[in-house]
Amino acid sequence: MDDISTGRADARHVPDGVPDHLRHHVGGEDVDSAEGATFDVLDPVSNETYLRAAAGKAADVDRAVAAARRAFEDGPWPRMLPRERSRVLHRVADVVESRDARLAELESFDSGLPISQALGQARRAAENFRFFADLVVAQTDDAFKVPGRQLNYVNRKPIGVAGLITPWNTPFMLESWKLGPALATGNTVVLKPAEFTPLSASLWAGIFAEAGLPTGVFNLVHGLGEEAGDALVKHPDVPLISFTGESRTGQLIFANAAPHLKGLSMELGGKSPAVVFADADLDAAIDATIFGVFSLNGERCTAGSRILVQREVYDEFVERYAAQARRVVVGPPHLPSTEVGALVHPEHFAKVMGYIEIGRTEGRLVAGGGRPDGFPTGNYVAPTVFADVTPDARIFQEEIFGPVVAITPFDTDEEALALANGVKYGLAAYVWTNDLRRAHTFAQGIEAGMVWLNSNNVRDLRTPFGGVKASGLGHEGGYRSIDFYTHQQAVHVTLGEPHHPTFGKGDRP
């Protein structure tokens, strides 16, 4: 196996003040589960239980939804002016920014993310709140006039209790991505964080209290997806569900929400292509595609995990890519030098390792291939690269969600487009070429919700985020988030005499 620069394999950093028990947060109070149930939470470096969290079930979700509904119907939050809510959200951002190092330390410990990347995610969480705090104040709604006859305008209103179900990869940032717009628009919320990584979610209650969010607006229920998450999706008093997670879970949520006709926003799985044409800047393309699949431990929905390379530069690309992948630093998550840490959970580690074994029969292994040298324990996977992967291979078709990439050659633009679109997913895509006409034409043909041209996943928060096919339903980001979390009521005002036909003018009997 390739030699990989590492820190001490047995290094395990436990932050000061890590709790040994987490409770739900309902109506402004921390509470245990009604049945007293708990579940174990493991740290990814030792796979030892470091805390027990309250395991929410239907009764706990009922309590949280009731508290959120009271805060919506009777509390001040939905009736506050946008500027007043904006001030609270800016204070939330201030608190998050002031504690970014602590948040990153806890997130890294809980999820296995490298500390430097966890710090970036904490800062982005603050920026998410600032963005929506500003956007809700700047929000304008349509008005249409028919001179002398009618005025029509849109009255935007919060919907009610929003159910937010978040994943275990970059959990704190992705929680902020949903909490920011849901709260900015005047809704109240029940958050159900991923059971693998509940630690950072438990900090929100204190942050919101310090920022002045009214009691009951934010509620948190820990628990398993099939119990707490399922109860939240099926609850009749939760009209909105925003979910980020795998596609199979999204299908279940879609089916369970259907009887209640809930509003759904679901960002699901991905198997995103990175298409490298022969005229591309190979230095930039290699750097970007290395980062795009190995950052965040490869546990990212927008990872460019299929790299399609034009045959003229294919051999050079594979050789250089593999050499650079072998230099990626695997190490304990808390070390600043670490570029790939430990995968989140032993169950996920086993899944990724299983795909690597499948890949040995489906492609040519040119880097990595399993557990890195010097790491006999913990959920460590060496950055792994398979070349010459055919489009019918499982590692080409299926989402692995780890530091594993498949490289496939192509000859023509038409073949590249067919390969790019030849999976069930359609979240993101990346195109590398110096031909401007080709870049824009190719982007139009790709079945993906987001396309980056000569760039790696650098997002303007005003743009829509979401996928097509098995990668999602609906879009969030910018005004799309505002639209999702609000009713848009059309009000029609007649000017002058009413204009309508009169029925019933016939002769009376």
Coordinates of C-alpha atoms in Angstrom, one line a residue:
M1 CA 0.0 0.0 0.0
D2 CA 1.2 3.5 -0.8
D3 CA 3.1 5.2 2.0
I4 CA 1.1 8.2 3.3
S5 CA 2.4 10.9 5.5
T6 CA 0.5 10.7 8.8
G7 CA 0.4 11.9 12.4
R8 CA 0.5 9.3 15.2
A9 CA -2.0 6.6 14.4
D10 CA -3.1 6.3 18.0
A11 CA -3.6 10.1 18.5
R12 CA -6.9 10.9 20.0
H13 CA -7.8 14.4 21.1
V14 CA -10.8 14.7 23.4
P15 CA -11.8 18.4 23.8
D16 CA -12.3 19.8 27.3
G17 CA -15.9 19.9 28.5
V18 CA -17.4 17.3 26.2
P19 CA -20.7 16.2 27.8
D20 CA -21.4 12.6 28.5
H21 CA -25.2 13.0 28.0
L22 CA -27.3 15.0 25.5
R23 CA -30.9 15.9 26.0
H24 CA -33.6 17.3 23.8
H25 CA -34.4 21.0 23.8
V26 CA -38.2 21.6 23.9
G27 CA -40.0 24.9 24.7
G28 CA -36.8 26.4 26.1
E29 CA -35.9 23.5 28.4
D30 CA -33.5 20.6 28.1
V31 CA -35.5 17.4 28.6
D32 CA -34.9 13.6 28.5
S33 CA -37.0 11.3 26.3
A34 CA -40.4 10.6 27.6
E35 CA -39.5 6.9 27.7
G36 CA -36.0 7.5 29.0
A37 CA -34.5 5.9 25.9
T38 CA -30.9 6.8 24.8
F39 CA -28.5 5.8 22.1
D40 CA -24.7 5.6 22.0
V41 CA -22.5 8.2 20.2
L42 CA -19.1 7.1 19.1
D43 CA -16.0 9.1 18.2
P44 CA -14.5 8.2 14.8
V45 CA -10.9 7.8 16.0
S46 CA -11.4 5.2 18.7
N47 CA -15.0 4.1 17.9
E48 CA -15.6 4.2 21.6
T49 CA -18.9 5.5 23.1
Y50 CA -18.2 9.0 24.4
L51 CA -21.7 10.1 25.2
R52 CA -25.3 8.9 25.3
A53 CA -28.0 11.0 23.7
A54 CA -31.7 11.0 24.4
A55 CA -33.5 8.9 21.8
G56 CA -36.5 10.7 20.6
K57 CA -39.7 8.9 19.6
A58 CA -43.2 10.0 18.6
A59 CA -44.1 11.3 22.1
D60 CA -41.0 13.5 22.1
V61 CA -41.6 14.8 18.6
D62 CA -45.2 15.6 19.7
R63 CA -43.9 17.7 22.6
A64 CA -41.5 19.6 20.4
V65 CA -44.0 20.3 17.7
A66 CA -46.6 21.5 20.3
A67 CA -44.0 23.9 21.7
A68 CA -43.1 25.2 18.2
R69 CA -46.8 25.5 17.3
R70 CA -47.5 27.6 20.4
A71 CA -44.6 29.8 19.6
F72 CA -45.9 30.3 16.1
E73 CA -49.5 30.9 17.0
D74 CA -49.1 32.9 20.2
G75 CA -45.5 34.2 20.3
P76 CA -43.9 37.3 18.8
W77 CA -41.5 35.8 16.3
P78 CA -43.8 35.4 13.2
R79 CA -45.2 38.9 13.9
M80 CA -41.9 40.7 14.2
L81 CA -40.8 43.0 11.5
P82 CA -38.1 41.5 9.1
R83 CA -35.6 44.0 10.5
E84 CA -36.3 42.9 14.1
R85 CA -35.7 39.2 13.1
S86 CA -32.7 40.2 11.1
R87 CA -31.1 41.8 14.2
V88 CA -31.5 38.5 16.2
L89 CA -30.0 36.5 13.3
H90 CA -27.0 38.8 13.1
R91 CA -26.4 38.3 16.8
V92 CA -26.6 34.5 16.2
A93 CA -23.8 35.0 13.6
D94 CA -21.8 37.1 16.0
V95 CA -22.0 34.3 18.6
V96 CA -21.0 31.6 16.1
E97 CA -18.1 33.6 14.9
S98 CA -16.9 34.3 18.4
R99 CA -16.8 30.6 19.1
D100 CA -15.6 29.2 15.8
A101 CA -12.5 27.5 17.2
R102 CA -14.6 25.7 19.9
L103 CA -17.3 24.7 17.4
A104 CA -14.6 23.4 15.0
E105 CA -12.9 21.4 17.8
L106 CA -16.2 19.7 18.8
E107 CA -17.2 19.1 15.2
S108 CA -13.9 17.6 14.3
F109 CA -14.0 15.3 17.3
D110 CA -17.6 14.2 16.7
S111 CA -17.4 13.8 12.9
G112 CA -13.8 13.0 12.1
L113 CA -13.4 16.1 9.8
P114 CA -10.0 17.6 9.7
I115 CA -9.9 20.5 12.1
S116 CA -8.9 23.1 9.5
Q117 CA -11.9 22.1 7.4
A118 CA -14.2 22.0 10.3
L119 CA -13.1 25.6 11.2
G120 CA -14.1 26.7 7.7
Q121 CA -17.5 25.1 8.1
A122 CA -18.1 26.9 11.4
R123 CA -17.3 30.2 9.8
R124 CA -19.6 29.4 6.9
A125 CA -22.4 28.7 9.3
A126 CA -22.1 32.3 10.6
E127 CA -22.1 33.6 7.1
N128 CA -25.3 31.6 6.3
F129 CA -27.1 33.5 9.1
R130 CA -25.8 36.8 8.0
F131 CA -26.8 36.2 4.4
F132 CA -30.4 35.3 5.3
A133 CA -30.6 38.1 7.9
D134 CA -29.8 40.6 5.1
L135 CA -31.9 38.9 2.5
V136 CA -35.1 38.9 4.5
V137 CA -34.8 42.7 4.9
A138 CA -34.1 43.3 1.3
Q139 CA -36.9 41.0 0.1
T140 CA -39.3 42.6 -2.3
D141 CA -42.5 41.0 -3.6
D142 CA -44.3 41.5 -6.8
A143 CA -47.0 44.0 -7.5
F144 CA -48.9 44.2 -10.8
K145 CA -51.2 47.1 -11.9
V146 CA -53.9 47.3 -14.5
P147 CA -54.2 51.1 -14.7
G148 CA -57.6 52.3 -13.6
R149 CA -58.9 48.8 -13.0
Q150 CA -56.9 46.6 -10.6
L151 CA -53.9 46.4 -8.3
N152 CA -52.5 43.0 -7.5
Y153 CA -49.8 42.4 -5.0
V154 CA -48.1 39.5 -3.1
N155 CA -48.4 39.2 0.6
R156 CA -45.7 36.8 2.0
K157 CA -46.3 35.0 5.2
P158 CA -44.5 32.4 7.3
I159 CA -46.0 28.9 7.0
G160 CA -45.7 27.4 10.5
V161 CA -43.6 24.7 12.1
A162 CA -40.7 23.6 9.9
G163 CA -39.2 20.1 10.4
L164 CA -35.5 20.2 9.6
I165 CA -33.7 16.8 9.2
T166 CA -30.0 17.2 8.7
P167 CA -27.1 14.8 7.8
W168 CA -23.9 13.8 9.6
N169 CA -21.4 15.4 7.1
T170 CA -20.6 19.0 8.1
P171 CA -23.6 18.9 10.4
F172 CA -23.3 22.3 12.1
M173 CA -23.0 24.2 8.8
L174 CA -25.8 22.2 7.1
E175 CA -28.0 22.9 10.2
S176 CA -27.4 26.6 9.7
W177 CA -28.2 26.3 6.0
K178 CA -31.8 25.3 7.0
L179 CA -32.2 27.2 10.3
G180 CA -31.2 30.6 8.8
P181 CA -34.0 30.9 6.2
A182 CA -36.6 29.1 8.2
L183 CA -36.2 31.5 11.1
A184 CA -35.6 34.6 9.0
T185 CA -39.0 34.2 7.4
G186 CA -40.8 33.9 10.7
N187 CA -41.3 30.2 11.1
T188 CA -40.7 28.1 14.2
V189 CA -38.6 24.9 13.9
V190 CA -38.0 21.4 15.1
L191 CA -34.5 20.2 14.3
K192 CA -33.7 16.5 14.1
P193 CA -29.9 16.1 13.6
A194 CA -28.2 13.0 12.4
E195 CA -27.7 10.4 15.2
F196 CA -24.0 9.9 14.2
T197 CA -23.1 13.5 15.0
P198 CA -25.4 15.2 17.5
L199 CA -22.8 17.1 19.5
S200 CA -22.6 20.4 17.6
A201 CA -26.5 20.5 17.2
S202 CA -26.8 20.6 21.0
L203 CA -25.0 24.0 21.0
W204 CA -27.7 25.8 19.0
A205 CA -30.1 26.2 22.0
G206 CA -27.5 28.2 24.0
I207 CA -26.5 30.3 20.9
F208 CA -30.1 31.2 20.2
A209 CA -30.9 32.1 23.8
E210 CA -27.9 34.4 23.9
A211 CA -28.9 36.0 20.7
G212 CA -32.4 36.7 22.0
L213 CA -34.5 34.2 20.0
P214 CA -37.9 33.9 21.7
T215 CA -38.6 30.7 23.7
G216 CA -40.1 27.9 21.8
V217 CA -39.1 29.1 18.3
F218 CA -36.2 26.6 18.2
N219 CA -36.7 23.0 19.3
L220 CA -34.4 20.0 19.0
V221 CA -35.1 16.3 19.2
H222 CA -32.3 13.8 19.0
G223 CA -32.9 10.3 17.8
L224 CA -32.8 7.7 15.0
G225 CA -34.1 8.6 11.6
E226 CA -36.6 5.7 11.6
E227 CA -38.1 6.8 14.9
A228 CA -37.7 10.6 15.6
G229 CA -37.3 11.5 11.9
D230 CA -40.2 9.4 10.8
A231 CA -42.5 10.9 13.5
L232 CA -41.5 14.4 12.4
V233 CA -42.2 13.7 8.8
K234 CA -45.6 12.2 9.6
H235 CA -46.7 14.8 12.1
P236 CA -49.9 16.6 10.9
D237 CA -48.8 19.9 12.5
V238 CA -45.6 20.1 10.6
P239 CA -46.4 21.5 7.1
L240 CA -42.8 21.8 5.9
I241 CA -39.9 19.2 5.8
S242 CA -36.4 20.1 4.6
F243 CA -34.2 17.1 4.4
T244 CA -30.6 16.5 3.4
G245 CA -29.5 12.9 3.1
E246 CA -29.4 9.8 0.9
S247 CA -31.8 9.2 -1.9
R248 CA -33.4 6.1 -0.5
T249 CA -34.3 7.9 2.7
G250 CA -35.7 10.7 0.6
Q251 CA -38.0 8.3 -1.2
L252 CA -39.4 7.2 2.2
I253 CA -39.9 10.7 3.3
F254 CA -41.7 11.6 0.0
A255 CA -44.1 8.6 0.5
N256 CA -44.7 9.3 4.2
A257 CA -45.3 13.0 3.7
A258 CA -47.7 12.5 0.8
P259 CA -50.9 11.9 2.8
H260 CA -50.4 15.3 4.5
L261 CA -49.5 17.1 1.3
K262 CA -46.5 18.7 3.0
G263 CA -44.1 21.1 1.4
L264 CA -40.8 19.2 0.7
S265 CA -37.3 20.3 -0.1
M266 CA -34.9 17.4 -0.4
E267 CA -31.2 17.5 -1.3
L268 CA -30.2 13.9 -1.8
G269 CA -27.3 11.9 -3.1
G270 CA -24.8 12.6 -5.9
K271 CA -22.3 10.9 -8.2
S272 CA -21.1 14.0 -9.8
P273 CA -18.9 14.0 -12.9
A274 CA -15.8 16.1 -13.4
V275 CA -15.1 16.3 -17.2
V276 CA -11.6 17.2 -18.2
F277 CA -11.0 18.0 -21.9
A278 CA -7.6 17.9 -23.5
D279 CA -7.4 21.7 -23.8
A280 CA -7.9 22.2 -20.0
D281 CA -5.4 23.6 -17.6
L282 CA -4.3 20.2 -16.2
D283 CA -2.6 21.7 -13.2
A284 CA -5.7 23.5 -12.1
A285 CA -8.0 20.6 -13.0
I286 CA -5.9 18.1 -11.0
D287 CA -5.7 20.3 -7.9
A288 CA -9.5 21.0 -8.1
T289 CA -10.5 17.4 -8.6
I290 CA -8.2 16.2 -5.8
F291 CA -9.7 18.7 -3.4
G292 CA -13.2 18.0 -4.8
V293 CA -13.3 14.4 -3.8
F294 CA -10.9 14.1 -0.9
S295 CA -11.8 17.2 1.1
L296 CA -14.3 16.6 4.0
N297 CA -13.1 13.0 3.9
G298 CA -14.9 12.5 0.7
E299 CA -18.2 12.7 2.7
R300 CA -19.7 15.4 0.5
C301 CA -22.8 15.3 -1.7
T302 CA -21.2 17.4 -4.4
A303 CA -17.9 15.4 -4.6
G304 CA -16.7 15.0 -8.2
S305 CA -16.3 11.3 -7.7
R306 CA -16.3 10.4 -11.4
I307 CA -13.5 12.0 -13.4
L308 CA -14.0 11.8 -17.2
V309 CA -10.8 12.6 -19.1
Q310 CA -10.2 13.0 -22.8
R311 CA -8.0 10.3 -24.2
E312 CA -5.3 12.6 -25.5
V313 CA -4.3 13.6 -21.9
Y314 CA -5.7 10.6 -20.1
D315 CA -2.5 8.7 -19.3
E316 CA -0.7 11.9 -18.1
F317 CA -3.7 12.9 -16.0
V318 CA -4.0 9.5 -14.3
E319 CA -0.3 9.3 -13.5
R320 CA -0.2 12.8 -12.1
Y321 CA -3.5 12.5 -10.2
A322 CA -2.5 9.2 -8.6
A323 CA 0.9 10.6 -7.5
Q324 CA -0.8 13.6 -5.9
A325 CA -3.5 11.5 -4.2
R326 CA -0.7 9.4 -2.6
R327 CA 0.7 12.6 -1.1
V328 CA -2.6 13.6 0.6
V329 CA -2.0 13.7 4.3
V330 CA -4.1 11.3 6.3
G331 CA -4.0 11.9 10.0
P332 CA -5.9 12.4 13.3
P333 CA -8.6 14.9 12.8
H334 CA -7.4 17.4 15.4
L335 CA -4.0 18.0 13.7
P336 CA -3.8 21.1 11.5
S337 CA -1.7 19.2 9.0
T338 CA -4.4 16.6 8.4
E339 CA -6.1 16.7 5.0
V340 CA -8.2 13.5 5.3
G341 CA -9.3 12.4 8.8
A342 CA -11.4 9.5 10.0
L343 CA -14.7 8.6 8.5
V344 CA -17.7 9.3 10.6
H345 CA -18.8 5.9 11.9
P346 CA -17.7 2.2 11.7
E347 CA -20.8 1.4 9.7
H348 CA -19.9 3.9 7.0
F349 CA -16.3 2.8 7.1
A350 CA -17.4 -0.7 6.4
K351 CA -19.5 0.5 3.4
V352 CA -16.6 2.5 1.9
M353 CA -14.2 -0.4 2.4
G354 CA -16.7 -2.7 0.7
Y355 CA -16.8 -0.5 -2.4
I356 CA -13.0 -0.5 -2.5
E357 CA -13.0 -4.3 -2.7
I358 CA -15.6 -4.1 -5.4
G359 CA -13.4 -1.5 -7.2
R360 CA -10.5 -3.9 -7.3
T361 CA -12.5 -6.1 -9.7
E362 CA -13.8 -3.1 -11.8
G363 CA -10.8 -0.8 -12.3
R364 CA -7.1 -0.4 -12.1
L365 CA -6.0 0.6 -8.6
V366 CA -3.5 3.4 -8.9
A367 CA -3.5 4.9 -5.4
G368 CA -4.7 3.9 -1.9
G369 CA -6.8 0.8 -1.7
G370 CA -7.9 0.5 1.9
R371 CA -6.7 1.3 5.4
P372 CA -3.5 3.5 5.3
D373 CA -0.3 2.2 6.8
G374 CA 0.2 3.1 10.5
F375 CA -3.6 3.2 11.2
P376 CA -4.6 -0.2 12.5
T377 CA -7.7 1.3 14.3
G378 CA -10.2 4.0 13.7
N379 CA -12.2 4.8 10.5
Y380 CA -9.2 5.8 8.3
V381 CA -9.3 5.2 4.6
A382 CA -6.4 6.0 2.3
P383 CA -7.4 8.3 -0.7
T384 CA -8.2 5.7 -3.3
V385 CA -8.0 6.1 -7.1
F386 CA -9.3 3.6 -9.7
A387 CA -8.5 4.2 -13.4
D388 CA -10.0 2.6 -16.5
V389 CA -13.4 2.3 -14.9
T390 CA -16.2 1.4 -17.3
P391 CA -19.6 3.1 -17.1
D392 CA -21.4 -0.1 -16.0
A393 CA -19.1 -0.5 -12.9
R394 CA -20.8 -0.1 -9.5
I395 CA -18.1 2.3 -8.4
F396 CA -19.0 4.4 -11.4
Q397 CA -22.8 4.2 -10.8
E398 CA -23.2 4.2 -7.0
E399 CA -22.6 6.8 -4.4
I400 CA -19.7 5.8 -2.2
F401 CA -19.5 9.0 -0.1
G402 CA -15.9 8.5 0.9
P403 CA -12.3 9.2 -0.4
V404 CA -12.7 7.1 -3.5
V405 CA -12.6 8.2 -7.1
A406 CA -13.2 6.5 -10.5
I407 CA -11.4 7.8 -13.6
T408 CA -12.8 7.0 -17.1
P409 CA -11.5 8.0 -20.6
F410 CA -13.6 9.4 -23.4
D411 CA -12.9 10.5 -27.0
T412 CA -15.6 12.9 -28.1
D413 CA -17.8 15.6 -26.6
E414 CA -20.8 13.4 -27.3
E415 CA -19.3 10.4 -25.5
A416 CA -18.3 12.6 -22.5
L417 CA -21.9 13.9 -22.2
A418 CA -23.4 10.4 -22.4
L419 CA -21.0 9.3 -19.6
A420 CA -21.7 12.4 -17.5
N421 CA -25.4 11.8 -17.7
G422 CA -25.3 8.0 -17.5
V423 CA -26.1 7.6 -13.8
K424 CA -29.3 8.1 -11.8
Y425 CA -28.0 11.1 -9.9
G426 CA -27.9 14.7 -11.1
L427 CA -26.6 17.0 -8.3
A428 CA -23.4 18.7 -9.5
A429 CA -21.0 18.6 -12.4
Y430 CA -17.6 20.2 -13.2
V431 CA -16.2 21.0 -16.6
W432 CA -12.6 21.8 -17.4
T433 CA -11.9 23.3 -20.8
N434 CA -10.5 26.5 -22.3
D435 CA -13.0 26.5 -25.1
L436 CA -15.7 28.9 -24.1
R437 CA -18.3 27.7 -26.6
R438 CA -17.8 24.1 -25.6
A439 CA -18.0 24.9 -21.9
H440 CA -21.4 26.6 -22.1
T441 CA -22.8 24.2 -24.7
F442 CA -21.7 21.2 -22.6
A443 CA -23.1 22.7 -19.4
Q444 CA -26.5 23.1 -21.1
G445 CA -26.5 19.4 -21.9
I446 CA -25.5 18.1 -18.5
E447 CA -28.3 16.7 -16.3
A448 CA -27.3 18.4 -13.1
G449 CA -28.7 21.0 -10.8
M450 CA -25.4 22.9 -10.6
V451 CA -22.5 23.1 -13.0
W452 CA -19.1 24.6 -12.4
L453 CA -16.9 25.7 -15.3
N454 CA -13.2 25.7 -14.6
S455 CA -13.9 25.9 -10.9
N456 CA -14.4 23.7 -7.8
N457 CA -17.7 24.2 -5.9
V458 CA -17.4 27.9 -5.2
R459 CA -21.0 29.0 -4.5
D460 CA -22.6 32.4 -4.5
L461 CA -25.3 32.0 -1.7
R462 CA -27.8 33.8 -3.9
T463 CA -27.9 31.0 -6.4
P464 CA -30.2 27.9 -6.3
F465 CA -28.9 24.8 -4.7
G466 CA -30.5 21.4 -5.6
G467 CA -30.4 18.5 -7.9
V468 CA -32.4 16.6 -10.5
K469 CA -33.2 13.0 -11.0
A470 CA -32.4 11.0 -7.9
S471 CA -30.5 13.9 -6.4
G472 CA -33.3 15.9 -5.0
L473 CA -36.6 17.7 -5.1
G474 CA -36.9 21.4 -5.1
H475 CA -34.2 24.1 -4.6
E476 CA -33.0 26.1 -1.7
G477 CA -30.5 29.0 -1.6
G478 CA -31.1 32.7 -1.9
Y479 CA -34.7 33.6 -2.8
R480 CA -35.6 30.0 -3.4
S481 CA -35.2 29.4 0.4
I482 CA -37.4 32.4 1.1
D483 CA -40.0 31.0 -1.3
F484 CA -39.9 27.5 0.3
Y485 CA -40.4 28.8 3.9
T486 CA -43.3 31.2 3.1
H487 CA -46.8 31.3 1.6
Q488 CA -47.1 33.8 -1.2
Q489 CA -50.7 35.1 -1.0
A490 CA -52.0 37.0 -4.0
V491 CA -54.2 40.0 -3.1
H492 CA -56.4 41.5 -5.8
V493 CA -57.8 45.0 -5.3
T494 CA -60.4 46.4 -7.7
L495 CA -60.0 50.1 -8.6
G496 CA -63.1 52.0 -9.6
E497 CA -66.2 50.1 -10.6
P498 CA -66.1 46.3 -10.3
H499 CA -65.7 44.6 -13.7
H500 CA -67.7 41.3 -13.8
P501 CA -70.8 40.0 -15.5
T502 CA -74.1 40.0 -13.6
F503 CA -76.0 36.7 -13.5
G504 CA -79.7 36.4 -12.6
K505 CA -81.1 39.3 -14.6
G506 CA -83.8 37.2 -16.3
D507 CA -87.5 37.7 -15.7
R508 CA -88.7 36.7 -12.2
P509 CA -91.5 34.2 -12.0

